[in-house]
């Protein structure tokens, strides 16, 4: 993925991430209201949104750069996709006016210095090249709910986890969403 400012694929990736996070937010708000009896520590863990993607640049942008209110955001205004920034802020307890304190989600990710090599397309590499991919797989397998889109990066984790809470934020033109056995996100 070309991750240069102004590149159409970067903007497309940011649009996709915005849609995914909006779906995760909608699902988590509905799901968390059903579990309001949970103790505070358990509820706090459930409010973590683990963001994964097959693009390290996108993961770094969402989970690190857009949350750095003192560095990246101040010096890189032209490289920011405003709807994605708004969605990240919504998860992290504030909006542009700092009035929305209702949501207490936090977006987290694996260490983005770890490469996430594609197991199916980047064969024969040294085992450490796949560590990031297996960290994503392991954490997604243990998620209470998995939200995913085009491709099978998180769909595989949802299938082997056995969770009944899996949602598609984007439907594929070729119709493979049927084989993924997931719900369609509300407001999609």
PDB file of C-alpha atoms in Angstrom:
ATOM      1  CA  UNK A   1       0.000   0.000   0.000  1.00  0.00           C
ATOM      2  CA  UNK A   2       1.585   3.297  -1.039  1.00  0.00           C
ATOM      3  CA  UNK A   3       1.456   5.346   2.176  1.00  0.00           C
ATOM      4  CA  UNK A   4       2.292   8.755   0.768  1.00  0.00           C
ATOM      5  CA  UNK A   5       0.317  11.849   1.573  1.00  0.00           C
ATOM      6  CA  UNK A   6      -2.343  12.535  -1.031  1.00  0.00           C
ATOM      7  CA  UNK A   7      -2.122   9.089  -2.641  1.00  0.00           C
ATOM      8  CA  UNK A   8      -5.621   7.759  -3.513  1.00  0.00           C
ATOM      9  CA  UNK A   9      -4.889   4.325  -1.978  1.00  0.00           C
ATOM     10  CA  UNK A  10      -3.973   5.936   1.333  1.00  0.00           C
ATOM     11  CA  UNK A  11      -7.240   7.855   1.364  1.00  0.00           C
ATOM     12  CA  UNK A  12      -9.135   4.676   0.416  1.00  0.00           C
ATOM     13  CA  UNK A  13      -7.465   2.793   3.294  1.00  0.00           C
ATOM     14  CA  UNK A  14      -8.452   5.583   5.687  1.00  0.00           C
ATOM     15  CA  UNK A  15     -12.049   5.461   4.412  1.00  0.00           C
ATOM     16  CA  UNK A  16     -12.146   1.696   4.959  1.00  0.00           C
ATOM     17  CA  UNK A  17     -10.707   2.078   8.473  1.00  0.00           C
ATOM     18  CA  UNK A  18     -13.326   4.734   9.255  1.00  0.00           C
ATOM     19  CA  UNK A  19     -16.128   2.388   8.178  1.00  0.00           C
ATOM     20  CA  UNK A  20     -14.650  -0.486  10.201  1.00  0.00           C
ATOM     21  CA  UNK A  21     -14.304   1.623  13.344  1.00  0.00           C
ATOM     22  CA  UNK A  22     -17.822   3.011  12.972  1.00  0.00           C
ATOM     23  CA  UNK A  23     -19.166  -0.528  12.766  1.00  0.00           C
ATOM     24  CA  UNK A  24     -17.106  -1.605  15.790  1.00  0.00           C
ATOM     25  CA  UNK A  25     -18.415   1.389  17.709  1.00  0.00           C
ATOM     26  CA  UNK A  26     -22.052   0.648  16.827  1.00  0.00           C
ATOM     27  CA  UNK A  27     -21.705  -3.021  17.745  1.00  0.00           C
ATOM     28  CA  UNK A  28     -19.802  -2.359  20.967  1.00  0.00           C
ATOM     29  CA  UNK A  29     -22.330   0.205  22.165  1.00  0.00           C
ATOM     30  CA  UNK A  30     -25.168  -2.265  21.622  1.00  0.00           C
ATOM     31  CA  UNK A  31     -23.218  -5.197  23.032  1.00  0.00           C
ATOM     32  CA  UNK A  32     -21.905  -3.297  26.079  1.00  0.00           C
ATOM     33  CA  UNK A  33     -25.380  -2.101  27.067  1.00  0.00           C
ATOM     34  CA  UNK A  34     -26.423  -5.744  27.295  1.00  0.00           C
ATOM     35  CA  UNK A  35     -23.505  -6.387  29.675  1.00  0.00           C
ATOM     36  CA  UNK A  36     -23.867  -3.403  32.019  1.00  0.00           C
ATOM     37  CA  UNK A  37     -23.779  -5.760  35.038  1.00  0.00           C
ATOM     38  CA  UNK A  38     -20.087  -6.574  34.474  1.00  0.00           C
ATOM     39  CA  UNK A  39     -17.609  -5.365  37.080  1.00  0.00           C
ATOM     40  CA  UNK A  40     -15.556  -2.289  36.230  1.00  0.00           C
ATOM     41  CA  UNK A  41     -12.270  -4.091  35.447  1.00  0.00           C
ATOM     42  CA  UNK A  42     -13.999  -6.576  33.143  1.00  0.00           C
ATOM     43  CA  UNK A  43     -15.968  -3.795  31.413  1.00  0.00           C
ATOM     44  CA  UNK A  44     -12.789  -1.750  30.952  1.00  0.00           C
ATOM     45  CA  UNK A  45     -11.111  -4.647  29.132  1.00  0.00           C
ATOM     46  CA  UNK A  46     -14.191  -5.161  26.945  1.00  0.00           C
ATOM     47  CA  UNK A  47     -13.989  -1.553  25.808  1.00  0.00           C
ATOM     48  CA  UNK A  48     -10.643  -2.048  24.112  1.00  0.00           C
ATOM     49  CA  UNK A  49     -10.818  -2.060  20.347  1.00  0.00           C
ATOM     50  CA  UNK A  50      -7.930  -4.062  18.916  1.00  0.00           C
ATOM     51  CA  UNK A  51      -7.273  -2.608  15.463  1.00  0.00           C
ATOM     52  CA  UNK A  52      -5.564  -4.886  12.966  1.00  0.00           C
ATOM     53  CA  UNK A  53      -4.995  -4.674   9.254  1.00  0.00           C
ATOM     54  CA  UNK A  54      -2.671  -6.158   6.695  1.00  0.00           C
ATOM     55  CA  UNK A  55      -1.088  -2.713   6.317  1.00  0.00           C
ATOM     56  CA  UNK A  56       1.368  -1.740   9.057  1.00  0.00           C
ATOM     57  CA  UNK A  57       1.136   1.859   7.886  1.00  0.00           C
ATOM     58  CA  UNK A  58      -2.620   1.935   8.443  1.00  0.00           C
ATOM     59  CA  UNK A  59      -2.344   0.272  11.865  1.00  0.00           C
ATOM     60  CA  UNK A  60       0.353   2.757  12.922  1.00  0.00           C
ATOM     61  CA  UNK A  61      -1.741   5.663  11.637  1.00  0.00           C
ATOM     62  CA  UNK A  62      -4.895   4.608  13.527  1.00  0.00           C
ATOM     63  CA  UNK A  63      -3.427   3.208  16.741  1.00  0.00           C
ATOM     64  CA  UNK A  64      -0.457   5.524  17.219  1.00  0.00           C
ATOM     65  CA  UNK A  65      -0.341   8.653  15.059  1.00  0.00           C
ATOM     66  CA  UNK A  66      -3.976   9.729  15.330  1.00  0.00           C
ATOM     67  CA  UNK A  67      -3.800   9.349  19.111  1.00  0.00           C
ATOM     68  CA  UNK A  68      -0.657  11.465  19.480  1.00  0.00           C
ATOM     69  CA  UNK A  69      -2.289  14.794  20.313  1.00  0.00           C
ATOM     70  CA  UNK A  70       1.018  16.530  21.025  1.00  0.00           C
ATOM     71  CA  UNK A  71       3.169  15.487  18.076  1.00  0.00           C
ATOM     72  CA  UNK A  72       1.822  13.930  14.915  1.00  0.00           C
ATOM     73  CA  UNK A  73      -1.543  15.697  14.898  1.00  0.00           C
ATOM     74  CA  UNK A  74       0.014  19.129  15.357  1.00  0.00           C
ATOM     75  CA  UNK A  75       2.657  18.740  12.646  1.00  0.00           C
ATOM     76  CA  UNK A  76       0.800  16.686  10.014  1.00  0.00           C
ATOM     77  CA  UNK A  77      -2.609  18.288   9.543  1.00  0.00           C
ATOM     78  CA  UNK A  78      -2.517  17.890   5.753  1.00  0.00           C
ATOM     79  CA  UNK A  79      -1.970  14.101   6.032  1.00  0.00           C
ATOM     80  CA  UNK A  80      -5.042  13.469   8.168  1.00  0.00           C
ATOM     81  CA  UNK A  81      -8.352  12.102   6.864  1.00  0.00           C
ATOM     82  CA  UNK A  82     -10.813  14.064   9.075  1.00  0.00           C
ATOM     83  CA  UNK A  83     -13.581  11.394   9.330  1.00  0.00           C
ATOM     84  CA  UNK A  84     -11.034   8.833  10.546  1.00  0.00           C
ATOM     85  CA  UNK A  85      -9.629  11.260  13.117  1.00  0.00           C
ATOM     86  CA  UNK A  86     -13.168  11.976  14.342  1.00  0.00           C
ATOM     87  CA  UNK A  87     -13.841   8.239  14.696  1.00  0.00           C
ATOM     88  CA  UNK A  88     -10.615   7.684  16.665  1.00  0.00           C
ATOM     89  CA  UNK A  89     -11.494  10.621  18.921  1.00  0.00           C
ATOM     90  CA  UNK A  90     -14.949   9.159  19.512  1.00  0.00           C
ATOM     91  CA  UNK A  91     -13.358   5.938  20.754  1.00  0.00           C
ATOM     92  CA  UNK A  92     -10.939   7.791  22.987  1.00  0.00           C
ATOM     93  CA  UNK A  93     -13.477   9.826  24.971  1.00  0.00           C
ATOM     94  CA  UNK A  94     -13.529  13.097  23.152  1.00  0.00           C
ATOM     95  CA  UNK A  95     -14.751  14.780  20.029  1.00  0.00           C
ATOM     96  CA  UNK A  96     -13.750  18.098  18.484  1.00  0.00           C
ATOM     97  CA  UNK A  97     -15.640  20.044  21.146  1.00  0.00           C
ATOM     98  CA  UNK A  98     -14.448  17.741  24.000  1.00  0.00           C
ATOM     99  CA  UNK A  99     -18.064  17.355  25.142  1.00  0.00           C
ATOM    100  CA  UNK A 100     -18.647  13.695  24.299  1.00  0.00           C
ATOM    101  CA  UNK A 101     -17.429  11.721  27.328  1.00  0.00           C
ATOM    102  CA  UNK A 102     -19.895   8.822  26.943  1.00  0.00           C
ATOM    103  CA  UNK A 103     -17.660   6.401  25.107  1.00  0.00           C
ATOM    104  CA  UNK A 104     -14.752   4.893  27.027  1.00  0.00           C
ATOM    105  CA  UNK A 105     -13.209   2.758  24.315  1.00  0.00           C
ATOM    106  CA  UNK A 106      -9.560   2.786  23.476  1.00  0.00           C
ATOM    107  CA  UNK A 107      -8.024   1.711  20.201  1.00  0.00           C
ATOM    108  CA  UNK A 108      -4.985  -0.501  20.666  1.00  0.00           C
ATOM    109  CA  UNK A 109      -2.786  -2.519  18.320  1.00  0.00           C
ATOM    110  CA  UNK A 110       0.231  -4.774  18.328  1.00  0.00           C
ATOM    111  CA  UNK A 111       3.701  -3.275  18.202  1.00  0.00           C
ATOM    112  CA  UNK A 112       3.675  -1.780  14.702  1.00  0.00           C
ATOM    113  CA  UNK A 113       7.406  -2.263  14.299  1.00  0.00           C
ATOM    114  CA  UNK A 114       6.633  -5.969  13.835  1.00  0.00           C
ATOM    115  CA  UNK A 115       5.995  -6.760  10.206  1.00  0.00           C
ATOM    116  CA  UNK A 116       2.804  -8.663   9.451  1.00  0.00           C
ATOM    117  CA  UNK A 117       3.814 -10.842   6.530  1.00  0.00           C
ATOM    118  CA  UNK A 118       1.084 -12.572   4.564  1.00  0.00           C
ATOM    119  CA  UNK A 119       1.246 -16.299   5.278  1.00  0.00           C
ATOM    120  CA  UNK A 120      -0.342 -17.139   1.936  1.00  0.00           C
ATOM    121  CA  UNK A 121       1.593 -14.695  -0.251  1.00  0.00           C
ATOM    122  CA  UNK A 122       4.974 -14.254   1.435  1.00  0.00           C
ATOM    123  CA  UNK A 123       6.075 -17.834   1.942  1.00  0.00           C
ATOM    124  CA  UNK A 124       9.537 -19.002   2.883  1.00  0.00           C
ATOM    125  CA  UNK A 125      10.495 -16.079   5.088  1.00  0.00           C
ATOM    126  CA  UNK A 126      12.223 -16.370   8.432  1.00  0.00           C
ATOM    127  CA  UNK A 127       9.762 -17.135  11.262  1.00  0.00           C
ATOM    128  CA  UNK A 128      10.118 -13.688  12.926  1.00  0.00           C
ATOM    129  CA  UNK A 129       8.601 -12.117   9.800  1.00  0.00           C
ATOM    130  CA  UNK A 130       5.302 -13.782  10.728  1.00  0.00           C
ATOM    131  CA  UNK A 131       5.225 -12.876  14.441  1.00  0.00           C
ATOM    132  CA  UNK A 132       3.039  -9.788  13.920  1.00  0.00           C
ATOM    133  CA  UNK A 133       0.570 -11.812  11.874  1.00  0.00           C
ATOM    134  CA  UNK A 134       0.272 -14.475  14.562  1.00  0.00           C
ATOM    135  CA  UNK A 135      -0.117 -11.852  17.294  1.00  0.00           C
ATOM    136  CA  UNK A 136      -3.048 -10.391  15.347  1.00  0.00           C
ATOM    137  CA  UNK A 137      -4.517 -13.857  14.797  1.00  0.00           C
ATOM    138  CA  UNK A 138      -4.178 -14.855  18.451  1.00  0.00           C
ATOM    139  CA  UNK A 139      -5.741 -11.662  19.798  1.00  0.00           C
ATOM    140  CA  UNK A 140      -8.564 -11.658  17.250  1.00  0.00           C
ATOM    141  CA  UNK A 141      -9.320 -15.313  18.082  1.00  0.00           C
ATOM    142  CA  UNK A 142      -9.896 -14.298  21.701  1.00  0.00           C
ATOM    143  CA  UNK A 143     -11.997 -11.236  20.954  1.00  0.00           C
ATOM    144  CA  UNK A 144     -15.540 -11.064  22.205  1.00  0.00           C
ATOM    145  CA  UNK A 145     -16.572  -9.751  18.803  1.00  0.00           C
ATOM    146  CA  UNK A 146     -14.761  -9.470  15.451  1.00  0.00           C
ATOM    147  CA  UNK A 147     -15.555  -6.836  12.831  1.00  0.00           C
ATOM    148  CA  UNK A 148     -13.940  -7.340   9.440  1.00  0.00           C
ATOM    149  CA  UNK A 149     -14.310  -6.513   5.794  1.00  0.00           C
ATOM    150  CA  UNK A 150     -12.884  -7.492   2.458  1.00  0.00           C
ATOM    151  CA  UNK A 151     -10.529 -10.435   2.471  1.00  0.00           C
ATOM    152  CA  UNK A 152      -9.920 -12.979   5.175  1.00  0.00           C
ATOM    153  CA  UNK A 153      -7.387 -11.341   7.508  1.00  0.00           C
ATOM    154  CA  UNK A 154      -9.734 -11.269  10.529  1.00  0.00           C
ATOM    155  CA  UNK A 155     -12.384 -13.618   9.131  1.00  0.00           C
ATOM    156  CA  UNK A 156     -10.097 -16.589   9.729  1.00  0.00           C
ATOM    157  CA  UNK A 157      -9.706 -15.634  13.395  1.00  0.00           C
ATOM    158  CA  UNK A 158     -13.464 -15.247  13.772  1.00  0.00           C
ATOM    159  CA  UNK A 159     -14.063 -18.673  12.280  1.00  0.00           C
ATOM    160  CA  UNK A 160     -11.605 -20.552  14.455  1.00  0.00           C
ATOM    161  CA  UNK A 161     -12.639 -18.626  17.594  1.00  0.00           C
ATOM    162  CA  UNK A 162     -16.202 -19.868  17.358  1.00  0.00           C
ATOM    163  CA  UNK A 163     -17.598 -16.471  18.351  1.00  0.00           C
ATOM    164  CA  UNK A 164     -21.191 -15.753  17.449  1.00  0.00           C
ATOM    165  CA  UNK A 165     -20.375 -12.061  17.332  1.00  0.00           C
ATOM    166  CA  UNK A 166     -18.826 -11.393  13.952  1.00  0.00           C
ATOM    167  CA  UNK A 167     -19.773  -8.567  11.615  1.00  0.00           C
ATOM    168  CA  UNK A 168     -18.881  -7.462   8.103  1.00  0.00           C
ATOM    169  CA  UNK A 169     -18.369  -3.732   7.619  1.00  0.00           C
ATOM    170  CA  UNK A 170     -18.000  -4.130   3.836  1.00  0.00           C
ATOM    171  CA  UNK A 171     -19.657  -6.570   1.484  1.00  0.00           C
ATOM    172  CA  UNK A 172     -17.613  -8.007  -1.321  1.00  0.00           C
ATOM    173  CA  UNK A 173     -18.732  -7.741  -4.926  1.00  0.00           C
ATOM    174  CA  UNK A 174     -17.894 -11.414  -5.495  1.00  0.00           C
ATOM    175  CA  UNK A 175     -20.193 -12.540  -2.663  1.00  0.00           C
ATOM    176  CA  UNK A 176     -17.797 -14.382  -0.368  1.00  0.00           C
ATOM    177  CA  UNK A 177     -19.487 -12.824   2.676  1.00  0.00           C
ATOM    178  CA  UNK A 178     -21.897 -15.783   2.674  1.00  0.00           C
ATOM    179  CA  UNK A 179     -19.033 -18.180   3.407  1.00  0.00           C
ATOM    180  CA  UNK A 180     -17.823 -15.897   6.212  1.00  0.00           C
ATOM    181  CA  UNK A 181     -21.090 -16.428   8.098  1.00  0.00           C
ATOM    182  CA  UNK A 182     -21.125 -12.948   9.636  1.00  0.00           C
ATOM    183  CA  UNK A 183     -23.791 -10.378  10.327  1.00  0.00           C
ATOM    184  CA  UNK A 184     -23.829  -7.198   8.269  1.00  0.00           C
ATOM    185  CA  UNK A 185     -22.955  -4.117  10.284  1.00  0.00           C
ATOM    186  CA  UNK A 186     -25.782  -1.772  11.066  1.00  0.00           C
ATOM    187  CA  UNK A 187     -25.683   1.548   9.202  1.00  0.00           C
ATOM    188  CA  UNK A 188     -23.603   0.081   6.362  1.00  0.00           C
TER     189      UNK A 188
END
